[in-house]
Coordinates of C-alpha atoms and ligand atoms in Angstrom, one line a residue:
M1 CA 13.3 20.3 -22.1
S2 CA 11.0 23.0 -23.4
D3 CA 10.0 26.1 -21.6
E4 CA 6.4 25.5 -22.5
L5 CA 6.4 22.1 -20.8
N6 CA 8.2 23.5 -17.7
K7 CA 5.7 26.2 -17.3
E8 CA 2.7 24.0 -17.7
I9 CA 4.1 21.5 -15.1
A10 CA 4.9 24.2 -12.6
K11 CA 1.4 25.6 -12.6
R12 CA -0.4 22.3 -12.1
R13 CA -1.7 21.0 -8.8
T14 CA -3.3 17.6 -9.0
F15 CA -4.9 16.3 -5.8
A16 CA -7.8 14.5 -4.2
I17 CA -10.0 15.4 -1.3
I18 CA -10.6 12.5 1.0
S19 CA -12.8 12.1 4.1
H20 CA -15.1 9.8 5.9
P21 CA -18.6 10.2 4.4
D22 CA -20.5 13.2 5.6
A23 CA -17.4 15.1 6.8
G24 CA -18.0 17.7 4.0
K25 CA -15.9 16.5 1.0
T26 CA -18.6 17.4 -1.5
T27 CA -19.3 20.8 0.0
L28 CA -15.6 21.7 0.1
T29 CA -15.1 20.5 -3.5
E30 CA -18.0 22.7 -4.5
K31 CA -16.6 25.7 -2.7
L32 CA -13.2 25.3 -4.3
L33 CA -14.9 25.1 -7.7
L34 CA -16.8 28.3 -6.8
F35 CA -13.5 30.1 -6.2
G36 CA -12.1 28.8 -9.4
G37 CA -15.1 30.2 -11.3
A38 CA -15.8 26.7 -12.5
I39 CA -19.3 26.9 -11.1
H40 CA -21.4 29.9 -10.2
V41 CA -23.8 28.7 -7.6
A42 CA -23.5 26.5 -4.6
G43 CA -25.3 23.2 -5.0
A44 CA -24.0 22.4 -8.4
V45 CA -21.7 19.5 -7.5
K46 CA -24.1 17.3 -5.6
S47 CA -24.0 14.6 -8.2
N48 CA -20.7 13.1 -7.1
K49 CA -22.1 12.1 -3.8
I50 CA -23.3 8.6 -3.4
K51 CA -26.2 9.0 -1.0
K52 CA -26.6 6.5 1.8
T53 CA -28.5 3.7 0.1
A54 CA -29.4 0.2 1.2
T55 CA -26.7 -2.1 -0.1
S56 CA -29.1 -4.0 -2.2
D57 CA -29.9 -0.9 -4.2
W58 CA -26.6 -0.8 -6.0
M59 CA -28.2 0.1 -9.3
E60 CA -29.1 3.4 -7.8
I61 CA -25.6 3.8 -6.7
E62 CA -24.3 2.9 -10.1
K63 CA -26.6 5.4 -11.6
Q64 CA -25.2 8.0 -9.3
R65 CA -21.7 6.8 -10.2
G66 CA -22.6 7.1 -13.8
I67 CA -23.4 10.8 -13.4
S68 CA -20.2 11.1 -11.5
V69 CA -18.0 10.4 -14.6
A70 CA -18.4 14.1 -15.2
T71 CA -17.1 14.9 -11.8
S72 CA -14.4 12.2 -11.7
V73 CA -11.9 14.9 -12.5
M74 CA -12.6 18.6 -12.0
G75 CA -10.1 20.9 -13.6
F76 CA -10.2 24.7 -13.2
N77 CA -7.9 27.6 -13.2
Y78 CA -7.2 29.6 -10.1
G79 CA -4.9 32.6 -10.6
D80 CA -1.9 31.3 -12.4
Y81 CA -2.6 27.7 -11.4
K82 CA -4.3 24.9 -13.1
I83 CA -6.0 22.7 -10.5
N84 CA -7.2 19.1 -11.0
I85 CA -9.3 17.7 -8.3
L86 CA -9.7 13.9 -8.6
D87 CA -13.0 12.8 -7.1
T88 CA -13.0 9.7 -4.9
P89 CA -16.2 7.8 -4.3
G90 CA -17.6 8.3 -0.8
H91 CA -19.1 4.9 -0.4
Q92 CA -16.8 2.6 1.4
D93 CA -17.5 -0.4 -0.8
F94 CA -15.6 1.5 -3.5
A95 CA -12.6 2.1 -1.3
E96 CA -10.4 0.3 -3.8
D97 CA -11.3 2.9 -6.4
T98 CA -10.2 5.5 -4.0
F99 CA -6.9 3.8 -3.3
R100 CA -6.1 3.8 -7.0
T101 CA -7.1 7.4 -7.5
L102 CA -4.6 8.3 -4.7
T103 CA -1.8 6.8 -6.9
A104 CA -2.6 9.5 -9.5
V105 CA -2.4 12.6 -7.3
D106 CA 0.5 14.6 -6.0
S107 CA -1.1 15.6 -2.7
V108 CA -4.4 15.3 -0.8
I109 CA -6.6 17.4 1.4
I110 CA -8.3 15.5 4.2
V111 CA -11.6 16.8 5.6
V112 CA -12.4 16.0 9.2
D113 CA -15.6 16.8 11.0
V114 CA -14.8 18.8 14.2
A115 CA -17.4 16.9 16.2
K116 CA -16.5 13.5 15.0
G117 CA -12.7 13.7 14.6
V118 CA -10.9 10.9 12.8
E119 CA -13.2 8.2 11.5
T120 CA -12.5 4.8 10.1
Q121 CA -12.5 5.6 6.4
T122 CA -10.1 8.5 6.9
R123 CA -7.7 6.3 8.9
R124 CA -7.6 3.7 6.1
L125 CA -7.1 6.3 3.4
M126 CA -4.4 7.9 5.3
E127 CA -2.6 4.6 5.4
V128 CA -2.4 4.7 1.6
C129 CA -1.1 8.2 1.7
R130 CA 1.6 7.2 4.2
M131 CA 2.7 4.3 2.0
R132 CA 3.5 6.8 -0.7
N133 CA 4.5 9.7 1.5
T134 CA 1.8 11.8 -0.1
P135 CA 1.8 15.4 1.3
V136 CA -1.4 16.0 3.3
I137 CA -3.3 19.1 4.3
I138 CA -6.0 18.7 6.9
F139 CA -9.2 20.8 6.9
V140 CA -11.2 20.6 10.1
N141 CA -14.7 21.3 9.0
K142 CA -18.1 22.4 10.6
L143 CA -16.7 24.9 13.1
D144 CA -20.1 26.5 13.0
R145 CA -21.4 23.5 14.9
E146 CA -20.6 22.4 18.4
G147 CA -17.6 20.2 18.3
R148 CA -14.5 19.1 20.1
D149 CA -11.7 21.2 21.6
P150 CA -9.3 22.0 18.7
F151 CA -6.2 20.9 20.8
D152 CA -7.9 17.5 21.3
I153 CA -8.6 17.3 17.6
L154 CA -4.9 18.0 16.8
D155 CA -3.8 15.2 19.3
E156 CA -6.2 12.8 17.7
L157 CA -5.1 13.7 14.2
E158 CA -1.5 13.1 15.2
Q159 CA -2.2 9.8 16.9
E160 CA -4.8 8.3 14.6
L161 CA -3.2 9.4 11.4
Q162 CA 0.3 8.9 12.5
I163 CA 1.5 12.2 11.1
G164 CA 2.9 15.3 12.6
V165 CA 0.5 18.3 12.5
R166 CA 1.0 22.0 12.5
P167 CA -2.1 24.4 12.7
L168 CA -1.8 27.2 10.2
S169 CA -5.1 28.7 11.3
W170 CA -6.8 28.8 14.7
P171 CA -10.5 29.0 15.6
I172 CA -11.9 31.6 18.0
N173 CA -14.6 29.6 19.8
I174 CA -16.7 27.0 18.2
G175 CA -20.4 26.3 17.4
A176 CA -22.8 29.1 18.3
K177 CA -20.0 31.3 19.6
F178 CA -17.7 30.7 16.7
K179 CA -16.2 34.1 15.7
G180 CA -13.7 33.2 13.1
V181 CA -10.2 32.1 12.7
Y182 CA -6.8 33.6 13.1
N183 CA -4.7 32.9 10.1
I184 CA -1.3 32.0 11.4
Y185 CA 0.1 31.4 8.0
E186 CA -0.7 34.9 6.7
Q187 CA -1.2 36.8 10.0
G188 CA -4.8 37.9 9.5
L189 CA -8.1 37.7 11.2
D190 CA -11.0 36.1 9.3
L191 CA -14.3 37.0 10.9
F192 CA -17.1 34.6 10.5
T193 CA -20.5 35.6 9.1
P194 CA -22.7 32.6 8.4
S195 CA -23.5 32.6 4.7
K196 CA -23.4 30.0 2.0
Q197 CA -22.4 32.2 -0.8
T198 CA -20.2 35.0 0.4
I199 CA -16.6 35.0 1.3
S200 CA -15.4 35.7 4.8
E201 CA -14.2 39.1 5.8
R202 CA -10.4 39.4 6.2
V203 CA -9.0 41.9 8.6
E204 CA -5.3 42.5 8.2
I205 CA -3.6 43.0 11.6
E206 CA 0.0 43.5 12.5
D207 CA 0.1 40.7 14.9
V208 CA -2.2 39.0 17.4
N209 CA -1.3 41.5 20.1
S210 CA -2.9 44.3 18.2
P211 CA -5.8 46.0 20.2
L212 CA -7.9 45.6 17.1
V213 CA -8.2 41.9 17.9
D214 CA -9.8 42.8 21.3
E215 CA -12.1 45.2 19.6
L216 CA -13.2 42.7 17.0
V217 CA -13.6 39.5 19.0
G218 CA -14.0 40.8 22.5
K219 CA -11.4 41.0 25.3
S220 CA -11.7 37.5 26.8
D221 CA -11.7 35.7 23.4
A222 CA -8.7 37.8 22.3
E223 CA -6.9 36.7 25.5
K224 CA -7.8 33.1 24.9
L225 CA -6.6 33.3 21.3
R226 CA -3.2 34.7 22.4
E227 CA -2.8 32.0 25.0
D228 CA -3.7 29.3 22.5
L229 CA -1.2 30.7 19.9
E230 CA 1.5 30.7 22.5
L231 CA 0.8 27.2 23.4
I232 CA 0.8 26.2 19.7
D233 CA 4.2 27.9 19.3
G234 CA 5.5 26.0 22.3
V235 CA 4.2 22.6 21.3
Y236 CA 4.4 22.5 17.6
P237 CA 7.6 23.2 15.7
E238 CA 7.5 26.0 13.2
F239 CA 5.9 25.0 9.9
D240 CA 8.5 23.7 7.5
V241 CA 7.2 23.2 3.9
N242 CA 9.8 20.5 3.3
D243 CA 8.3 18.4 6.1
Y244 CA 5.0 18.8 4.5
L245 CA 6.3 17.9 1.1
A246 CA 8.0 14.8 2.6
G247 CA 4.6 13.7 4.0
K248 CA 5.9 14.1 7.6
V249 CA 3.8 17.0 8.8
A250 CA 0.3 18.0 7.8
P251 CA -0.7 21.7 8.1
V252 CA -4.1 22.0 9.6
F253 CA -6.8 24.6 8.7
F254 CA -10.1 25.2 10.5
G255 CA -13.3 26.4 8.8
S256 CA -16.8 25.7 7.7
A257 CA -17.1 24.6 4.1
L258 CA -20.9 25.1 4.1
N259 CA -20.4 28.7 5.0
T260 CA -17.5 29.1 2.6
F261 CA -15.4 30.0 5.6
G262 CA -11.7 29.3 5.7
V263 CA -11.9 27.7 2.2
K264 CA -10.2 30.5 0.3
E265 CA -7.4 30.6 2.9
L266 CA -7.0 26.9 2.5
L267 CA -6.9 27.2 -1.3
D268 CA -4.5 30.1 -1.3
C269 CA -2.1 28.2 0.9
F270 CA -2.6 25.0 -1.0
V271 CA -1.6 26.4 -4.4
K272 CA 1.5 27.9 -2.8
I273 CA 2.8 24.9 -0.9
A274 CA 1.3 21.8 -2.6
P275 CA 3.7 20.0 -5.0
A276 CA 3.5 20.4 -8.8
P277 CA 3.5 17.0 -10.6
Q278 CA 6.2 14.8 -9.1
P279 CA 8.5 12.2 -10.6
V280 CA 6.9 8.8 -10.9
D281 CA 8.6 5.4 -10.4
A282 CA 8.5 2.9 -13.2
L283 CA 10.0 -0.5 -12.8
E284 CA 12.7 0.5 -15.2
R285 CA 13.6 3.9 -13.9
K286 CA 12.3 7.1 -12.3
I287 CA 10.3 9.3 -14.8
L288 CA 10.5 13.0 -14.5
P289 CA 7.5 15.1 -15.5
T290 CA 9.9 17.4 -17.5
E291 CA 11.0 14.7 -19.9
E292 CA 10.1 15.5 -23.5
S293 CA 8.7 12.0 -24.2
F294 CA 5.1 11.3 -23.2
S295 CA 4.3 8.7 -20.6
G296 CA 1.2 8.0 -18.6
F297 CA -0.8 5.2 -16.9
V298 CA -4.4 4.1 -16.5
F299 CA -5.5 4.4 -12.9
K300 CA -9.2 4.0 -13.3
I301 CA -11.6 2.5 -15.8
H302 CA -15.2 3.6 -15.7
A303 CA -17.6 1.3 -17.4
N304 CA -20.8 2.5 -19.0
M305 CA -23.6 0.7 -17.3
D306 CA -25.8 1.0 -20.4
P307 CA -25.8 -2.5 -22.0
N308 CA -26.4 -0.9 -25.5
H309 CA -23.2 1.1 -25.3
R310 CA -20.7 -1.1 -23.7
S311 CA -17.9 1.4 -23.8
C312 CA -15.7 2.4 -21.0
I313 CA -13.6 5.5 -20.2
A314 CA -10.0 4.8 -19.3
F315 CA -8.6 7.6 -17.2
V316 CA -4.9 8.2 -18.0
K317 CA -2.7 10.2 -15.7
I318 CA 0.0 12.0 -17.6
C319 CA 3.4 11.5 -16.0
S320 CA 5.8 13.1 -18.4
G321 CA 5.9 15.0 -21.7
K322 CA 3.0 16.3 -23.7
F323 CA 0.1 14.2 -24.7
E324 CA -1.3 14.9 -28.1
R325 CA -4.5 13.9 -29.8
N326 CA -4.1 11.6 -32.9
V327 CA -0.4 10.9 -32.2
N328 CA 0.7 7.3 -32.1
Y329 CA 1.5 6.0 -28.6
R330 CA 2.7 2.6 -27.5
H331 CA 0.4 0.6 -25.4
V332 CA 3.2 -1.3 -23.5
R333 CA 1.3 -4.4 -22.4
S334 CA -0.1 -5.3 -25.8
E335 CA 2.9 -3.9 -27.7
K336 CA 0.4 -2.2 -30.0
M337 CA 0.6 1.4 -31.3
M338 CA -2.6 3.3 -30.6
R339 CA -3.8 6.8 -31.4
F340 CA -6.7 8.5 -29.8
A341 CA -9.1 10.6 -31.8
A342 CA -11.3 11.8 -29.0
P343 CA -9.4 12.1 -25.7
T344 CA -11.4 14.2 -23.3
A345 CA -10.4 16.5 -20.5
F346 CA -12.4 17.9 -17.7
M347 CA -12.5 21.6 -17.3
A348 CA -14.9 23.7 -15.4
Q349 CA -17.4 20.8 -15.1
K350 CA -17.4 20.3 -18.9
K351 CA -16.0 17.3 -20.6
S352 CA -14.5 18.2 -24.0
V353 CA -12.2 16.8 -26.6
V354 CA -8.7 18.1 -26.1
D355 CA -5.7 18.4 -28.4
E356 CA -3.0 18.3 -25.8
A357 CA -2.5 17.7 -22.1
F358 CA 0.4 17.9 -19.7
P359 CA 1.9 16.1 -16.7
G360 CA -0.6 16.3 -13.8
D361 CA -3.5 16.3 -16.2
I362 CA -5.9 13.4 -16.6
V363 CA -7.4 12.5 -20.0
G364 CA -10.3 10.2 -20.5
I365 CA -10.0 7.8 -23.4
P366 CA -13.0 6.0 -24.8
D367 CA -12.3 2.4 -24.7
T368 CA -13.9 -0.9 -25.7
G369 CA -11.8 -3.3 -23.7
N370 CA -8.2 -2.6 -24.6
F371 CA -7.2 -1.1 -21.3
K372 CA -6.5 -2.6 -17.9
I373 CA -5.8 -0.8 -14.7
G374 CA -2.1 -0.1 -14.5
D375 CA -1.5 -0.1 -18.2
T376 CA 1.2 2.2 -19.5
L377 CA 1.2 4.4 -22.6
T378 CA 4.4 5.9 -23.8
S379 CA 6.0 7.6 -26.8
G380 CA 7.9 4.4 -27.4
E381 CA 9.8 3.4 -24.4
Q382 CA 9.2 0.2 -22.6
L383 CA 8.0 1.4 -19.2
H384 CA 5.9 -0.1 -16.5
F385 CA 4.6 2.1 -13.8
K386 CA 4.7 0.9 -10.2
G387 CA 2.4 2.0 -7.5
L388 CA -1.0 0.6 -8.4
P389 CA -1.2 -1.9 -5.6
S390 CA -4.1 -4.2 -4.9
F391 CA -5.2 -4.3 -1.2
S392 CA -6.1 -7.4 0.7
P393 CA -9.9 -7.7 0.2
E394 CA -12.3 -7.9 3.1
M395 CA -15.0 -10.2 1.7
F396 CA -14.6 -13.5 -0.2
K397 CA -16.9 -15.8 -2.2
Y398 CA -16.4 -18.7 -4.5
I399 CA -17.6 -17.9 -8.0
E400 CA -19.3 -20.7 -9.9
N401 CA -20.7 -21.0 -13.3
A402 CA -24.5 -21.2 -13.2
D403 CA -24.9 -21.8 -17.0
P404 CA -22.6 -24.5 -18.3
M405 CA -23.3 -23.4 -21.9
K406 CA -21.7 -20.0 -21.2
A407 CA -18.4 -21.0 -19.6
K408 CA -16.4 -19.0 -22.2
Q409 CA -18.5 -15.9 -21.7
L410 CA -18.1 -16.2 -18.0
D411 CA -14.4 -16.5 -18.2
K412 CA -14.1 -13.5 -20.5
G413 CA -16.5 -11.4 -18.3
I414 CA -14.6 -12.2 -15.1
R415 CA -11.3 -11.4 -16.7
Q416 CA -12.4 -8.1 -18.0
L417 CA -14.2 -7.1 -14.8
M418 CA -11.0 -7.9 -12.9
D419 CA -9.0 -5.9 -15.4
E420 CA -11.2 -3.0 -14.7
G421 CA -10.5 -3.3 -11.0
V422 CA -14.0 -4.2 -9.9
A423 CA -12.6 -6.9 -7.6
Q424 CA -9.8 -9.3 -7.3
M425 CA -9.7 -12.9 -8.2
F426 CA -7.6 -15.6 -6.6
T427 CA -7.3 -19.2 -7.7
N428 CA -7.1 -21.7 -5.0
S429 CA -4.1 -23.9 -5.7
F430 CA -5.6 -26.9 -3.9
N431 CA -8.9 -27.3 -5.6
G432 CA -8.6 -24.9 -8.5
R433 CA -11.8 -23.0 -7.5
K434 CA -11.9 -19.3 -8.2
I435 CA -12.4 -16.9 -5.3
I436 CA -13.5 -13.3 -5.7
G437 CA -12.4 -10.9 -3.1
T438 CA -14.0 -7.5 -2.6
V439 CA -14.0 -4.6 -0.1
G440 CA -17.8 -4.6 0.1
Q441 CA -21.0 -6.6 -0.5
L442 CA -22.0 -4.3 -3.4
Q443 CA -19.3 -5.6 -5.7
F444 CA -20.7 -9.1 -5.7
E445 CA -24.0 -7.7 -6.9
V446 CA -22.3 -5.5 -9.4
I447 CA -20.3 -8.5 -10.8
Q448 CA -23.3 -10.8 -11.1
Y449 CA -25.4 -8.1 -12.8
R450 CA -22.7 -7.1 -15.2
L451 CA -21.8 -10.7 -16.1
L452 CA -25.4 -11.3 -17.1
H453 CA -26.1 -8.1 -18.9
E454 CA -22.8 -7.5 -20.6
Y455 CA -21.5 -11.0 -21.2
G456 CA -24.7 -13.1 -21.1
A457 CA -23.1 -15.3 -18.4
Q458 CA -24.6 -16.4 -15.1
C459 CA -22.7 -16.9 -11.9
R460 CA -23.5 -18.2 -8.6
W461 CA -21.8 -17.3 -5.3
E462 CA -20.8 -19.9 -2.7
P463 CA -19.7 -19.0 0.7
I464 CA -16.2 -19.3 1.9
S465 CA -15.1 -18.4 5.3
L466 CA -12.0 -16.3 5.0
Y467 CA -10.5 -13.6 7.1
K468 CA -7.7 -12.2 4.9
A469 CA -5.8 -13.0 1.8
C470 CA -2.2 -11.9 2.0
W471 CA 0.6 -12.0 -0.4
I472 CA 3.6 -14.0 0.9
E473 CA 7.3 -14.0 0.0
S474 CA 10.6 -15.1 1.5
D475 CA 14.2 -14.9 0.7
D476 CA 14.5 -18.5 1.9
K477 CA 13.0 -20.8 -0.8
E478 CA 13.0 -23.8 1.5
A479 CA 11.0 -21.9 4.1
L480 CA 8.6 -20.8 1.5
D481 CA 8.1 -24.3 0.1
A482 CA 7.6 -25.6 3.6
F483 CA 5.0 -23.0 4.3
K484 CA 3.2 -23.7 1.1
K485 CA 3.3 -27.4 1.8
R486 CA 1.9 -27.1 5.3
K487 CA -0.8 -24.7 4.2
H488 CA -1.5 -26.2 0.8
Q489 CA -5.3 -26.1 1.3
F490 CA -5.1 -22.4 1.9
M491 CA -2.8 -21.4 -0.8
A492 CA -3.9 -19.5 -3.9
V493 CA -2.4 -17.4 -6.7
D494 CA -3.5 -13.9 -7.8
K495 CA -4.0 -12.8 -11.4
E496 CA -0.2 -12.4 -11.8
G497 CA 0.5 -15.8 -10.4
R498 CA 1.9 -14.6 -7.1
D499 CA 1.5 -16.6 -4.0
V500 CA -1.4 -15.7 -1.7
F501 CA -2.2 -17.2 1.7
L502 CA -5.8 -17.4 2.6
A503 CA -6.1 -17.1 6.3
D504 CA -9.5 -18.2 7.7
S505 CA -9.1 -16.3 11.0
N506 CA -6.9 -13.7 12.6
Y507 CA -5.7 -16.4 15.0
V508 CA -4.6 -18.6 12.2
L509 CA -2.8 -15.6 10.6
Q510 CA -1.0 -14.8 13.8
M511 CA 0.0 -18.4 14.4
A512 CA 1.4 -18.6 10.8
R513 CA 3.4 -15.5 11.5
N514 CA 4.8 -16.9 14.7
D515 CA 5.5 -20.4 13.2
F516 CA 7.1 -19.1 10.0
P517 CA 9.3 -16.1 10.9
K518 CA 11.1 -16.3 7.6
I519 CA 7.9 -15.6 5.6
R520 CA 6.8 -12.0 5.0
F521 CA 3.1 -11.4 4.9
H522 CA 1.8 -8.4 2.9
F523 CA -1.6 -6.8 2.9
S524 CA -1.0 -5.0 -0.3
S525 CA 0.2 -6.5 -3.6
E526 CA 3.1 -4.1 -3.8
F527 CA 6.0 -4.7 -1.5
Ligands
G4P601 P1 -19.3 14.2 2.1 O1 -19.2 14.6 0.7 O2 -18.0 14.2 2.8 O3 -20.1 13.0 2.3 O4 -20.2 15.4 2.8 P2 -21.0 16.6 2.3 O5 -20.2 17.6 1.7 O6 -22.2 16.0 1.4 O7 -21.6 17.1 3.7 C1 -22.3 16.3 4.6 C2 -23.3 17.1 5.3 O8 -22.6 18.1 6.1 C3 -24.2 17.9 4.4 O9 -25.5 18.0 5.0 C4 -23.6 19.3 4.4 O10 -24.5 20.3 4.1 C5 -23.1 19.4 5.8 N1 -21.9 20.3 5.9 C6 -20.8 20.4 5.2 N2 -20.0 21.4 5.6 C7 -20.6 21.9 6.7 C8 -20.2 23.0 7.6 O11 -19.2 23.6 7.5 N3 -21.1 23.2 8.6 C9 -22.3 22.5 8.7 N4 -23.1 22.9 9.7 N5 -22.6 21.5 7.9 C10 -21.8 21.2 6.9 P3 -26.7 17.1 4.6 O12 -27.9 17.6 5.4 O13 -26.3 15.7 4.7 O14 -26.9 17.4 3.1 P4 -27.6 18.5 2.4 O15 -29.0 18.1 2.4 O16 -27.3 19.8 3.2 O17 -27.0 18.6 1.1

């Protein structure tokens, strides 16, 4: 393995920031870019935010998403580190996109609003992190506003996110009386001055018992801080970076992204403790980033909504070796060799053609329909990456052809949209009808519009009352056959031909679980 490759890998940190909408993800992203020198004024990253819009106005959302291609991956240098932030859509109807993006990162930062605590979206995203043991750092935001007691927040984080927590900084008051944070990790006092552009003032102190602390924050707040820190030491075990890397304990920071407060401390700790690109599991074997041969997988496909330019960008996460422009690589699914003349990378908010990229990096490859989510590219080896699960959708509709002359176009359109990961399709084994499953109402509108405008096909939706689709399996073939026979009206197959049970209510699902103990029910396609 070459020194160059090792060096490049060691300096990379590829992560995503996740949060419930409005907790401050965009603001934090922007401030991180500010520190990386990737932008120079606050307010430059607003475009990646999908504003709250009526669900019917999805074109507007798509437009905003279109702009967000540029911010899909934000690369910048910080000291000796090369940082790649992968953006995740805030709108919950695009949660599936976010799940897939999480398969391409080595760690995440979760932003939580101090007044609201853990919200639904955060809980769901954390489930995905837990499945993969992704290391997590938590940033409790908006300390400049009135909020909850920090100890309560820690309890809630631990319970709701089912992960151990360890505060590495601690707030002195909150809201109007917020004075700053004590940095447990580096033993310093960061004093708060509300400002959107300047960085907080750091006072180095020997330890929290220093009289300087009383002088700076006042006697009673200093006392309270000391008591809190004692309590923290008593309740939470000392921070062990290995527990963090194993996804067992999440370090917690407090701050105010809007006021650029606590952000630099977060970033400084992050680059030190967050993992460099990690080994990735392929079906065949584990792939180490340091291997000389290139490998990577497509985790996201972004379609151009302009019907005159029907191109897409396939986002490839590099897992091992060096990726080079104009070199032949094997597209494993199609068995074709391909070379890419214009792969792009995303640095400092600019998208430009790159000659090479390393593990941890994301390259965007212009595509006209060759790629599917989950596709593997390699220097030659037959590899299939695991870990791009589909999740049990939340909404279901039958899709019907509304223009019999265009059946072929409809089939092709549906197939390609499913390959892009817009939604999931199940075929009912009983009546052969096709069911589209999504995480939000928006996707149905997106599909209908795109089928018409990109494929000239028309579809019609028909209601179906379903609660969940879950993948089933069993070691006992007889039990599986018996289940399928009993539930034959509610059986379907996914795009890979795997068995899926369509439960029309939670009650039915529970009964099925009770009645068929030998069947395993899964809510994600990977098990
Ligand atoms: P999101 O990407 O997670 O959805 O959240 P975003 O950063 O857009 O932040 C949501 C709102 O919270 C924004 O206000 C933002 O200015 C505010 N905010 C973020 N961090 C802090 C903080 O530390 N303190 C306070 N007080 N507010 C914060 P908005 O009014 O919705 O948007 P804008 O009009 O200010 O852009």
